[in-house]
mmCIF file of C-alpha atoms in Angstrom:
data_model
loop_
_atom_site.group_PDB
_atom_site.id
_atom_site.type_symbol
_atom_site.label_atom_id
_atom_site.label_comp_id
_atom_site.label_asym_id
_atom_site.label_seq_id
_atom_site.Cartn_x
_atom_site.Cartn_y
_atom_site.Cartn_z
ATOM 1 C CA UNK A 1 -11.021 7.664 10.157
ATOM 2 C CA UNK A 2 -12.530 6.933 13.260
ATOM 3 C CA UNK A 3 -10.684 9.266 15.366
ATOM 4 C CA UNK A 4 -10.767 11.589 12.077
ATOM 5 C CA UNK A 5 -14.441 11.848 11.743
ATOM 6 C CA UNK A 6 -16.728 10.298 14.279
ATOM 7 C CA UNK A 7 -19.071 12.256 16.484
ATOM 8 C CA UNK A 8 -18.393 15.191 13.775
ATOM 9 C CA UNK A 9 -21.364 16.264 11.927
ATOM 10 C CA UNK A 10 -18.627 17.593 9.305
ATOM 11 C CA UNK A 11 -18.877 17.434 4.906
ATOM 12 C CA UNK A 12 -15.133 16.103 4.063
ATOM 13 C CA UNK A 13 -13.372 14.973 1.201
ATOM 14 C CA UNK A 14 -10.822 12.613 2.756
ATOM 15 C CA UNK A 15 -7.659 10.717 1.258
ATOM 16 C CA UNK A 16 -6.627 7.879 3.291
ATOM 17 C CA UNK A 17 -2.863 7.308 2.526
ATOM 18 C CA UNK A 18 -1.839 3.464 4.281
ATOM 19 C CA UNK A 19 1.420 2.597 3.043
ATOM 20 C CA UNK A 20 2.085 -0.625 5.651
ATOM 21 C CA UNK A 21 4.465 -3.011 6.402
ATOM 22 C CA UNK A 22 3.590 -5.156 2.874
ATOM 23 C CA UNK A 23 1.192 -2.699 0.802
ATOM 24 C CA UNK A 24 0.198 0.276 -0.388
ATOM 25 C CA UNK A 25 -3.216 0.969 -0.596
ATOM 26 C CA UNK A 26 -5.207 5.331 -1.451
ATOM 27 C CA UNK A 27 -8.548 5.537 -0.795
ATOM 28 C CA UNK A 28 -10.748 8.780 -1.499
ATOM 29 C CA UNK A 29 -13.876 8.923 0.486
ATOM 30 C CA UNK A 30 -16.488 11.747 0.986
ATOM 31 C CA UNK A 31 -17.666 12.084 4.695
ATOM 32 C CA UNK A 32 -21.644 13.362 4.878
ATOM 33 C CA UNK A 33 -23.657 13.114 7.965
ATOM 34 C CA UNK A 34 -22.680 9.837 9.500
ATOM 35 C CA UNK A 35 -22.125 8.252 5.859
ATOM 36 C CA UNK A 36 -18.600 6.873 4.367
ATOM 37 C CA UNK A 37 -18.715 6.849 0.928
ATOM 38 C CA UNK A 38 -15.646 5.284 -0.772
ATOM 39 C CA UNK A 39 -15.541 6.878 -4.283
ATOM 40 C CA UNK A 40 -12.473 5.347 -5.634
ATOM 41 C CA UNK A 41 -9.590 3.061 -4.184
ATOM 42 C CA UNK A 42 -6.252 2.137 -5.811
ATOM 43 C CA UNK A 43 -3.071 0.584 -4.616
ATOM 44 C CA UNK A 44 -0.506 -1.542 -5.082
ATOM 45 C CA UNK A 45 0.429 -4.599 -3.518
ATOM 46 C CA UNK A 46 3.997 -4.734 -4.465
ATOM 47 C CA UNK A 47 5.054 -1.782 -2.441
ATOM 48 C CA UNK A 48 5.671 -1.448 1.007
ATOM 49 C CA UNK A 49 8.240 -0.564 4.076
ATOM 50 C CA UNK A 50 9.787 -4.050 3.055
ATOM 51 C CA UNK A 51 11.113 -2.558 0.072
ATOM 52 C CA UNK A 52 12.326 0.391 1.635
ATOM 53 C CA UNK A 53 14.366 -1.731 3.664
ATOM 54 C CA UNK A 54 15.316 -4.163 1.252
ATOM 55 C CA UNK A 55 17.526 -0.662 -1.236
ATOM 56 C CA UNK A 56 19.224 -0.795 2.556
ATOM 57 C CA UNK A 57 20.125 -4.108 2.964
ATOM 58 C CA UNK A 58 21.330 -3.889 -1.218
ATOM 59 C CA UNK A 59 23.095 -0.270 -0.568
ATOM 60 C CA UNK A 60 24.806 -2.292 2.534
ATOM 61 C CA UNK A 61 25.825 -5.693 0.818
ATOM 62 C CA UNK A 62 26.704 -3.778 -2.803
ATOM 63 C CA UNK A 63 29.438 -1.609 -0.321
ATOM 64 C CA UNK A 64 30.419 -4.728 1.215
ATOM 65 C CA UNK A 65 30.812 -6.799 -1.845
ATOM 66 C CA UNK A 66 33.436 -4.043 -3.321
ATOM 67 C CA UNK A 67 35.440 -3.778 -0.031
ATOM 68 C CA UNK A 68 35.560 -7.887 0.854
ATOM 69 C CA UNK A 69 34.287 -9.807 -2.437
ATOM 70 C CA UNK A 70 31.487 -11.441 -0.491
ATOM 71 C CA UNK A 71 27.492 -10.863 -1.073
ATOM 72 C CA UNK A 72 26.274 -11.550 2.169
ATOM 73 C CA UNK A 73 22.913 -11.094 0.231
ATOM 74 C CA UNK A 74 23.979 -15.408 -0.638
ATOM 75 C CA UNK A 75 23.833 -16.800 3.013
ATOM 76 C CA UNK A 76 20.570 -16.549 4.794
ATOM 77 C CA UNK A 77 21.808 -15.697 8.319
ATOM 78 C CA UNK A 78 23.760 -12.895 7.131
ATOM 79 C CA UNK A 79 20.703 -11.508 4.743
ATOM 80 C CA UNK A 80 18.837 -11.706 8.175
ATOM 81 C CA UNK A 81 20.966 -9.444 10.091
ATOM 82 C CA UNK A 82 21.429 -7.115 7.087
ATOM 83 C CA UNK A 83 17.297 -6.818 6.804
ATOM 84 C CA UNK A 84 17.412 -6.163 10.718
ATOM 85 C CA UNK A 85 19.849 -3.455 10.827
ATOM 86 C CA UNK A 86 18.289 -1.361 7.358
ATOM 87 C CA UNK A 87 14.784 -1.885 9.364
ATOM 88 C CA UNK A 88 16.222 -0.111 12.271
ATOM 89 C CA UNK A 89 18.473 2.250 10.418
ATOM 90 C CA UNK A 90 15.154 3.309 8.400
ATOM 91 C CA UNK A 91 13.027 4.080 11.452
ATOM 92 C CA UNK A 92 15.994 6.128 12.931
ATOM 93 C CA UNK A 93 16.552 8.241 9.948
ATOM 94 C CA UNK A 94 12.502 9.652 10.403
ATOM 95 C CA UNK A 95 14.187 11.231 13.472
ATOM 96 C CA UNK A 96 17.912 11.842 12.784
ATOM 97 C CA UNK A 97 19.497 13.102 10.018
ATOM 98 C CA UNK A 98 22.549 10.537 9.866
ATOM 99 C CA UNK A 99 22.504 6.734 11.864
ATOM 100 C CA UNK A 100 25.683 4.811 12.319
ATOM 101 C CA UNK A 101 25.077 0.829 11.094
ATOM 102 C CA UNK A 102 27.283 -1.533 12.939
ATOM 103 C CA UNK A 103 27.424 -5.118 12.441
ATOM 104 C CA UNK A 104 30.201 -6.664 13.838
ATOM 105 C CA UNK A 105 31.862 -10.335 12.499
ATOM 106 C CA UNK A 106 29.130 -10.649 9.725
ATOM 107 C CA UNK A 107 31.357 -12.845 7.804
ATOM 108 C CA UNK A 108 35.355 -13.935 7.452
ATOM 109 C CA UNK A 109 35.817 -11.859 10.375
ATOM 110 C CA UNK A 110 34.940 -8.490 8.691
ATOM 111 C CA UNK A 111 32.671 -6.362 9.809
ATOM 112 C CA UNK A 112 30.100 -3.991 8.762
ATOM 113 C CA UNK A 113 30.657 -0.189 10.018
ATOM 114 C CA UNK A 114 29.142 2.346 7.454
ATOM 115 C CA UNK A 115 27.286 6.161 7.888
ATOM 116 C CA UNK A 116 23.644 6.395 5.911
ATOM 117 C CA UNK A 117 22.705 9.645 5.945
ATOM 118 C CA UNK A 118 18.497 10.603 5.180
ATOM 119 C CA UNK A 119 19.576 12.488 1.849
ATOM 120 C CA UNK A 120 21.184 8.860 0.500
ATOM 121 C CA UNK A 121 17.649 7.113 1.934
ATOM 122 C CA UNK A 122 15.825 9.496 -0.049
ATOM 123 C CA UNK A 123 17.993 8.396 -3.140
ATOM 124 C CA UNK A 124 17.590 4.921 -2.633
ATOM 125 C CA UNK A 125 13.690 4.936 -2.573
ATOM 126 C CA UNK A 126 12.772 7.797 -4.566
ATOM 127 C CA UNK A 127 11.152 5.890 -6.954
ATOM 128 C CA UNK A 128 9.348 4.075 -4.534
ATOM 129 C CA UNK A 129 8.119 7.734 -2.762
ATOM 130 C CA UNK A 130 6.719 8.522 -6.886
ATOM 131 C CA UNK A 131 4.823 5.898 -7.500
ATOM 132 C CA UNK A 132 2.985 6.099 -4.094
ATOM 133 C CA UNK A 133 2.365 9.186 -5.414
ATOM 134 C CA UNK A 134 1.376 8.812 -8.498
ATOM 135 C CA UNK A 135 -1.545 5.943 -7.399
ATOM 136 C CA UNK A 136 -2.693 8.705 -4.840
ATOM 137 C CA UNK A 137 -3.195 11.128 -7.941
ATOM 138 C CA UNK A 138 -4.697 8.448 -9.958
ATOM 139 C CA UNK A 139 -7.216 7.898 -7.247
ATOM 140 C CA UNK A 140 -7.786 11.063 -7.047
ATOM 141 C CA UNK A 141 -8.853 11.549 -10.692
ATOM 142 C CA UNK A 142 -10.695 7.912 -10.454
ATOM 143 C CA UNK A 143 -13.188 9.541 -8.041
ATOM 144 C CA UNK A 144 -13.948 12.442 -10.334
ATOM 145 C CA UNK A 145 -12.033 14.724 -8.311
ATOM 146 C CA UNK A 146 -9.143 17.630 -8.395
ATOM 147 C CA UNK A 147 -6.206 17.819 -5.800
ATOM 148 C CA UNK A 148 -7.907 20.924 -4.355
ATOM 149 C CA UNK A 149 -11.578 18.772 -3.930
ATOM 150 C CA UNK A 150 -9.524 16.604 -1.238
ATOM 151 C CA UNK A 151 -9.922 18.334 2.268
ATOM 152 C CA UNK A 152 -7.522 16.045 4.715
ATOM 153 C CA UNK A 153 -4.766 13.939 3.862
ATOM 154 C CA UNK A 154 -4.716 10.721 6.711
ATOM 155 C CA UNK A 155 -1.348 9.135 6.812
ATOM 156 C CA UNK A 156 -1.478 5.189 7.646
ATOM 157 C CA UNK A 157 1.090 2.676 8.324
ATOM 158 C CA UNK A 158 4.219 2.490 9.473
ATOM 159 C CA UNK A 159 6.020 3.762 6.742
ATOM 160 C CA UNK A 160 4.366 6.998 6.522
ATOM 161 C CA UNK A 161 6.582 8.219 9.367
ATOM 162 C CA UNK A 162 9.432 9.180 6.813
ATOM 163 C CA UNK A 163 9.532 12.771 6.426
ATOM 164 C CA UNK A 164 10.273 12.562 2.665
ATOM 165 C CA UNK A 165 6.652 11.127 1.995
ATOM 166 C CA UNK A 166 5.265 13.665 4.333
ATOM 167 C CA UNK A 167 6.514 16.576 2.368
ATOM 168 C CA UNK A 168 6.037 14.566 -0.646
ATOM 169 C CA UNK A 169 2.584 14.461 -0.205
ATOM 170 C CA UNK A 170 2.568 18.262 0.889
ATOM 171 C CA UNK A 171 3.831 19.343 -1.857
ATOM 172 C CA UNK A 172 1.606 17.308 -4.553
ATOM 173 C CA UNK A 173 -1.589 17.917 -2.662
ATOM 174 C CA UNK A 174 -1.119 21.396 -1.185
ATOM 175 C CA UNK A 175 -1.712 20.968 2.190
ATOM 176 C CA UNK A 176 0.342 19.114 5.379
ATOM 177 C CA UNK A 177 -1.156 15.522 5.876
ATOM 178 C CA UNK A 178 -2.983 14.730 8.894
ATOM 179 C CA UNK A 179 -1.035 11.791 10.831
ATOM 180 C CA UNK A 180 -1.370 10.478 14.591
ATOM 181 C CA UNK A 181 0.368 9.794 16.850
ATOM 182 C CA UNK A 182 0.753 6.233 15.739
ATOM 183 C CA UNK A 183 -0.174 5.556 12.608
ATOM 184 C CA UNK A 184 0.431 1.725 12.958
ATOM 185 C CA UNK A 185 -2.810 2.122 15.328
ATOM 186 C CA UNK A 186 -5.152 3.987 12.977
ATOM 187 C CA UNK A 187 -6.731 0.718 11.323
ATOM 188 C CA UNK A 188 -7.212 -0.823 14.556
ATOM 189 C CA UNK A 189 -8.500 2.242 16.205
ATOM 190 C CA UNK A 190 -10.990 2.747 13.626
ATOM 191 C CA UNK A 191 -12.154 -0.898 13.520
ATOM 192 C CA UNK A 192 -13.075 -0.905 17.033
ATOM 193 C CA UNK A 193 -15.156 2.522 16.764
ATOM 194 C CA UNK A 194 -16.720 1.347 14.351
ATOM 195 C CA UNK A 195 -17.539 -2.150 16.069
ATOM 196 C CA UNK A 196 -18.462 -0.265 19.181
ATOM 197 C CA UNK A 197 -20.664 1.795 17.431
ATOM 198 C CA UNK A 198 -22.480 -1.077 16.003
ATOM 199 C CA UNK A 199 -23.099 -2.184 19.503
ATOM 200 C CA UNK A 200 -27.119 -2.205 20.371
ATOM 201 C CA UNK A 201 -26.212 -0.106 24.236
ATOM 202 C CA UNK A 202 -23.796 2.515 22.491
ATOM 203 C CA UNK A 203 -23.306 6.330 22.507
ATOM 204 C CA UNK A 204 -21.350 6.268 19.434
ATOM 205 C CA UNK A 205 -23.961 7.495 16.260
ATOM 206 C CA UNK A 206 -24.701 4.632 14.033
ATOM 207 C CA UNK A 207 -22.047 5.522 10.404
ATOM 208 C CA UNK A 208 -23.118 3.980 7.084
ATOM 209 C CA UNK A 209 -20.133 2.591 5.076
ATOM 210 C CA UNK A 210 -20.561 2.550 1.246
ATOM 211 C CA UNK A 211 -17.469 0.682 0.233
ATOM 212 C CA UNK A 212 -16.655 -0.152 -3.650
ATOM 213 C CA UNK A 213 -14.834 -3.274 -4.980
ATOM 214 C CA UNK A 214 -10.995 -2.004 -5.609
ATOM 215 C CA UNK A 215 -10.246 -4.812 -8.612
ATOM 216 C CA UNK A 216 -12.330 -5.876 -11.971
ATOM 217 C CA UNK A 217 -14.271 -8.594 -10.990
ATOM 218 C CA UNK A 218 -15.068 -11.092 -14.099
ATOM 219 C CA UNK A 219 -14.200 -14.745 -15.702
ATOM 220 C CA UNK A 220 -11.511 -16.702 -18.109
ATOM 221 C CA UNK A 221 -12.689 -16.346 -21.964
ATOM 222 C CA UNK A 222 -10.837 -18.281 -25.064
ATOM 223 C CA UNK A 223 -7.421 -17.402 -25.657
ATOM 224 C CA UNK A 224 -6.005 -16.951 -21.616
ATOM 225 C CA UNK A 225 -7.449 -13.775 -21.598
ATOM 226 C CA UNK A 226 -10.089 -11.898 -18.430
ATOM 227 C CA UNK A 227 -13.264 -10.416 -19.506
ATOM 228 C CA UNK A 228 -14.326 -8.050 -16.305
ATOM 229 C CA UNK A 229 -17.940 -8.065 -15.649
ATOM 230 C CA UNK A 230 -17.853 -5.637 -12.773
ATOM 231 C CA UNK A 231 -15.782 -2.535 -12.905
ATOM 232 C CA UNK A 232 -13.547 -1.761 -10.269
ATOM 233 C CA UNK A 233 -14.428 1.571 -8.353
ATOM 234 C CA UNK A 234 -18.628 -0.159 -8.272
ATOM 235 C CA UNK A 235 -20.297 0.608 -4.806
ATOM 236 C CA UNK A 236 -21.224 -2.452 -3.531
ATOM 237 C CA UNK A 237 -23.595 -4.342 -3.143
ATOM 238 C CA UNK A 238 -23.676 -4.616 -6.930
ATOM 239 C CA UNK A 239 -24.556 -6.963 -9.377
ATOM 240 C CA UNK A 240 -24.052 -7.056 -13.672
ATOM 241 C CA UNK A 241 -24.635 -9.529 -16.133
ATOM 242 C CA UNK A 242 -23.044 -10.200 -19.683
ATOM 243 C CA UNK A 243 -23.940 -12.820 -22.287
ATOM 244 C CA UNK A 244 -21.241 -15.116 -23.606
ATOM 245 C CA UNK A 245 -21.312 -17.901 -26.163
ATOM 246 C CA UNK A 246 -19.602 -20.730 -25.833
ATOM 247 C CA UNK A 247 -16.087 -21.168 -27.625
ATOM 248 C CA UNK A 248 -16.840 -24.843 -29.693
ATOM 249 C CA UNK A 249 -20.077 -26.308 -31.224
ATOM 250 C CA UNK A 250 -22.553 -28.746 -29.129
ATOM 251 C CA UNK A 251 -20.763 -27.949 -25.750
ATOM 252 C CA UNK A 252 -22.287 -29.324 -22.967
ATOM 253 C CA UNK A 253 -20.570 -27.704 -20.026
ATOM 254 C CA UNK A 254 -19.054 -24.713 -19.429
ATOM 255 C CA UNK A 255 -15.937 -24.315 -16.984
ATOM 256 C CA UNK A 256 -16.194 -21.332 -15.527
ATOM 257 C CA UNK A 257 -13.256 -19.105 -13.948
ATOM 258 C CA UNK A 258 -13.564 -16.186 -11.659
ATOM 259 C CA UNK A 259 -10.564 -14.112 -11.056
ATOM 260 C CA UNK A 260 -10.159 -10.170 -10.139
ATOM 261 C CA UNK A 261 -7.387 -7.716 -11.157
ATOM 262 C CA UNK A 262 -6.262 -5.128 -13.655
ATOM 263 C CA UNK A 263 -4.891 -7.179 -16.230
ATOM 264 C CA UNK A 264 -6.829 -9.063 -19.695
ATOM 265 C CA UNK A 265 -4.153 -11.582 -19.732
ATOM 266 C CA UNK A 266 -6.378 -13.987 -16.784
ATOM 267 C CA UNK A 267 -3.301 -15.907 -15.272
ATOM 268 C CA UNK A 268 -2.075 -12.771 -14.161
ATOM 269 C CA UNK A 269 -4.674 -12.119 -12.427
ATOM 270 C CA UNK A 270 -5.549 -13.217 -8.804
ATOM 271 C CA UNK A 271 -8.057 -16.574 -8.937
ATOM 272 C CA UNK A 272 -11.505 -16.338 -6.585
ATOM 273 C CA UNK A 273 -12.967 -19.747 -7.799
ATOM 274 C CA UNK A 274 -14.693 -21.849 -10.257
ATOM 275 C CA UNK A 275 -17.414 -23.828 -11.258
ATOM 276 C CA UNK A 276 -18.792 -26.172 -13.649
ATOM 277 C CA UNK A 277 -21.960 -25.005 -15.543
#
């Protein structure tokens, strides 16, 4: 965003797109006269280029398991060298249409010597390339919004450098994404143009950021189950309150846990803390 929108006195609805190493995380934010206003953020933190390489590295050892009877998915060093290779197969398919994986003496001698083409890639993580798309959406209809409200589409992250999510996005949202150069570089670019302009001797205009919490925010109730106080989506600062009883007669203390996430089972959720009241 910060080489997006600062020094720009500009009025933009912006969807940032960062699909990293790990995660997957859409935010929506409108861009007014030095102010960031987050208006919805979704994600998921399941999904990232790890998993695209990972339908490699199972494409690779299913092929090799029918030709020699060995999963070389079973012996660690082997799983290593697979998960090198599919990383560097991946990144050469965003240029090239075909790569050549070699592996030579992976196990009893044999060898690995196969052809992935970018039309098999796409197969392999097509569902993957959906449901990035479909939390994108989902954000977009979180913040209030239509596809045609959202003015730029900002590509983060590594991964974003496959063409089949670029067009992927085109196509769903209308318009070709915005991307640098490096997209790795974007969060760290930012982050320092932001910390420079936060800097008392700087030329950079001062930005307000009005971020939002991206999970329910709330405590353990009887039966294993999350009660969320604060909605995800709330700018923040923000504060609620809620009155409980408590779950037996003549209690005199009250554990109480604080988690955050989507689900009203609690253990699924991701603990913050507790306390005894």
């Amino acid at each position: 965003i910060g080489m997006n929108g600062f020094r720009k006195e500009i009025d933009r609805t912006i969807l940032v797109f960062d699909l990293g190493g790990g995660t997957f995380d859409v935010s929506v934010l409108r861009l007014a006269s030095g102010v960031y206003e987050i208006l919805s953020t979704l994600g998921d933190s399941y999904l990232g280029g790890e998993d695209f390489d990972n339908r490699i590295v199972d494409w690779l050892a299913d092929r090799f398991l029918q030709s020699n009877g060995v999963d070389l998915r079973e012996d660690r060093m082997t799983l290593h060298r697979l998960k090198e290779a599919a990383e560097r197969a991946k990144c050469e398919l965003s240029f090239t249409d075909k790569v050549e994986i070699t592996i030579p003496h992976i196990a009893d001698g044999q060898s690995i010597d196969e052809t992935l083409d970018r039309t098999t890639l796409i197969s392999l993580v097509s569902d993957y390339i959906e449901r990035s798309l479909e939390v994108s959406l989902n954000a977009v209809q979180d913040a209030g919004l239509k596809v045609a409200d959202v003015d730029e589409v900002i590509l983060v992250g590594g991964q974003t450098r496959m063409p089949a999510i670029r067009s992927a996005i085109a196509d769903a949202f209308g318009r070709e994404p915005s991307r640098s150069v490096h997209p790795e570089e974007v969060v760290a670019m930012g982050a320092a143009v932001h910390a420079a302009s936060l800097g008392g001797d700087s030329d950079i205009p001062p930005t307000v950021l009005i971020d939002v919490t991206p999970f329910d925010l709330g405590i353990d109730v009887a039966g294993n189950m999350f009660q969320p106080i604060i909605s995800r989506n709330s700018s923040i600062p923000t504060s609620a309150s809620r009155v409980f009883a408590t779950a037996r007669s003549n209690q005199s203390s009250v554990q109480v846990t604080v988690r955050q996430g989507a689900s009203r089972v609690a253990t699924e959720n991701e603990f913050l803390g507790e306390f005894v009241m």
